Amino acid sequence: MQRVMAAVMGSGVCMVVLLGAYVAKRKLGIDVFPGRDMLPDAEIKAAVLGTLALLTLPLR
């Protein structure tokens, strides 16, 4: 059980770090490949909002 909880928490930490890096990239206007949209912003935003909606559902 401890391994499962560690894996869940570890994946959550990784997701927060990746999301933070993505937000920082957008705020700072960093463009690794100028002129090419490598990360579809609309789809990423929808995925983040969907994940937040799932996390805020009341559990029965």
PDB file of C-alpha atoms in Angstrom:
ATOM      1  CA  MET A   1       0.000   0.000   0.000  1.00  0.00           C
ATOM      2  CA  GLN A   2       2.861   2.369   0.790  1.00  0.00           C
ATOM      3  CA  ARG A   3       4.359   1.807  -2.648  1.00  0.00           C
ATOM      4  CA  VAL A   4       1.063   2.670  -4.308  1.00  0.00           C
ATOM      5  CA  MET A   5       0.719   5.870  -2.295  1.00  0.00           C
ATOM      6  CA  ALA A   6       4.342   6.811  -3.038  1.00  0.00           C
ATOM      7  CA  ALA A   7       3.747   6.246  -6.750  1.00  0.00           C
ATOM      8  CA  VAL A   8       0.567   8.336  -6.719  1.00  0.00           C
ATOM      9  CA  MET A   9       2.224  11.170  -4.814  1.00  0.00           C
ATOM     10  CA  GLY A  10       5.323  11.001  -7.003  1.00  0.00           C
ATOM     11  CA  SER A  11       3.300  11.213 -10.182  1.00  0.00           C
ATOM     12  CA  GLY A  12       1.365  14.141  -8.707  1.00  0.00           C
ATOM     13  CA  VAL A  13       4.603  15.970  -7.921  1.00  0.00           C
ATOM     14  CA  CYS A  14       5.879  15.327 -11.459  1.00  0.00           C
ATOM     15  CA  MET A  15       2.635  16.672 -12.923  1.00  0.00           C
ATOM     16  CA  VAL A  16       2.847  19.838 -10.820  1.00  0.00           C
ATOM     17  CA  VAL A  17       6.473  20.398 -11.879  1.00  0.00           C
ATOM     18  CA  LEU A  18       5.653  19.895 -15.569  1.00  0.00           C
ATOM     19  CA  LEU A  19       2.609  22.149 -15.343  1.00  0.00           C
ATOM     20  CA  GLY A  20       4.678  24.820 -13.592  1.00  0.00           C
ATOM     21  CA  ALA A  21       7.330  24.639 -16.299  1.00  0.00           C
ATOM     22  CA  TYR A  22       4.683  24.948 -19.007  1.00  0.00           C
ATOM     23  CA  VAL A  23       3.047  27.951 -17.325  1.00  0.00           C
ATOM     24  CA  ALA A  24       6.449  29.614 -16.898  1.00  0.00           C
ATOM     25  CA  LYS A  25       7.228  28.967 -20.588  1.00  0.00           C
ATOM     26  CA  ARG A  26       3.990  30.653 -21.626  1.00  0.00           C
ATOM     27  CA  LYS A  27       4.384  33.601 -19.246  1.00  0.00           C
ATOM     28  CA  LEU A  28       7.988  34.254 -20.291  1.00  0.00           C
ATOM     29  CA  GLY A  29       7.210  33.777 -23.982  1.00  0.00           C
ATOM     30  CA  ILE A  30       9.912  31.151 -24.474  1.00  0.00           C
ATOM     31  CA  ASP A  31       9.708  29.670 -27.952  1.00  0.00           C
ATOM     32  CA  VAL A  32      12.053  26.724 -28.471  1.00  0.00           C
ATOM     33  CA  PHE A  33      11.202  26.411 -32.167  1.00  0.00           C
ATOM     34  CA  PRO A  34      10.261  29.883 -33.434  1.00  0.00           C
ATOM     35  CA  GLY A  35       7.264  29.878 -35.753  1.00  0.00           C
ATOM     36  CA  ARG A  36       6.142  26.361 -34.820  1.00  0.00           C
ATOM     37  CA  ASP A  37       3.510  25.581 -32.212  1.00  0.00           C
ATOM     38  CA  MET A  38       4.895  22.462 -30.576  1.00  0.00           C
ATOM     39  CA  LEU A  39       2.411  22.421 -27.678  1.00  0.00           C
ATOM     40  CA  PRO A  40      -1.291  22.870 -28.504  1.00  0.00           C
ATOM     41  CA  ASP A  41      -2.332  25.413 -25.866  1.00  0.00           C
ATOM     42  CA  ALA A  42      -6.093  24.890 -26.196  1.00  0.00           C
ATOM     43  CA  GLU A  43      -5.845  21.118 -25.719  1.00  0.00           C
ATOM     44  CA  ILE A  44      -3.447  21.442 -22.783  1.00  0.00           C
ATOM     45  CA  LYS A  45      -5.735  23.978 -21.097  1.00  0.00           C
ATOM     46  CA  ALA A  46      -8.748  21.687 -21.600  1.00  0.00           C
ATOM     47  CA  ALA A  47      -6.824  18.721 -20.148  1.00  0.00           C
ATOM     48  CA  VAL A  48      -5.729  20.721 -17.101  1.00  0.00           C
ATOM     49  CA  LEU A  49      -9.257  22.007 -16.470  1.00  0.00           C
ATOM     50  CA  GLY A  50     -10.658  18.492 -16.913  1.00  0.00           C
ATOM     51  CA  THR A  51      -8.147  17.088 -14.440  1.00  0.00           C
ATOM     52  CA  LEU A  52      -8.982  19.803 -11.922  1.00  0.00           C
ATOM     53  CA  ALA A  53     -12.684  19.041 -12.357  1.00  0.00           C
ATOM     54  CA  LEU A  54     -12.041  15.359 -11.639  1.00  0.00           C
ATOM     55  CA  LEU A  55      -9.999  16.181  -8.550  1.00  0.00           C
ATOM     56  CA  THR A  56     -12.737  18.359  -7.103  1.00  0.00           C
ATOM     57  CA  LEU A  57     -15.537  15.779  -7.443  1.00  0.00           C
ATOM     58  CA  PRO A  58     -16.973  14.746  -4.093  1.00  0.00           C
ATOM     59  CA  LEU A  59     -16.209  11.105  -3.323  1.00  0.00           C
ATOM     60  CA  ARG A  60     -18.986   8.905  -1.953  1.00  0.00           C
TER      61      ARG A  60
END
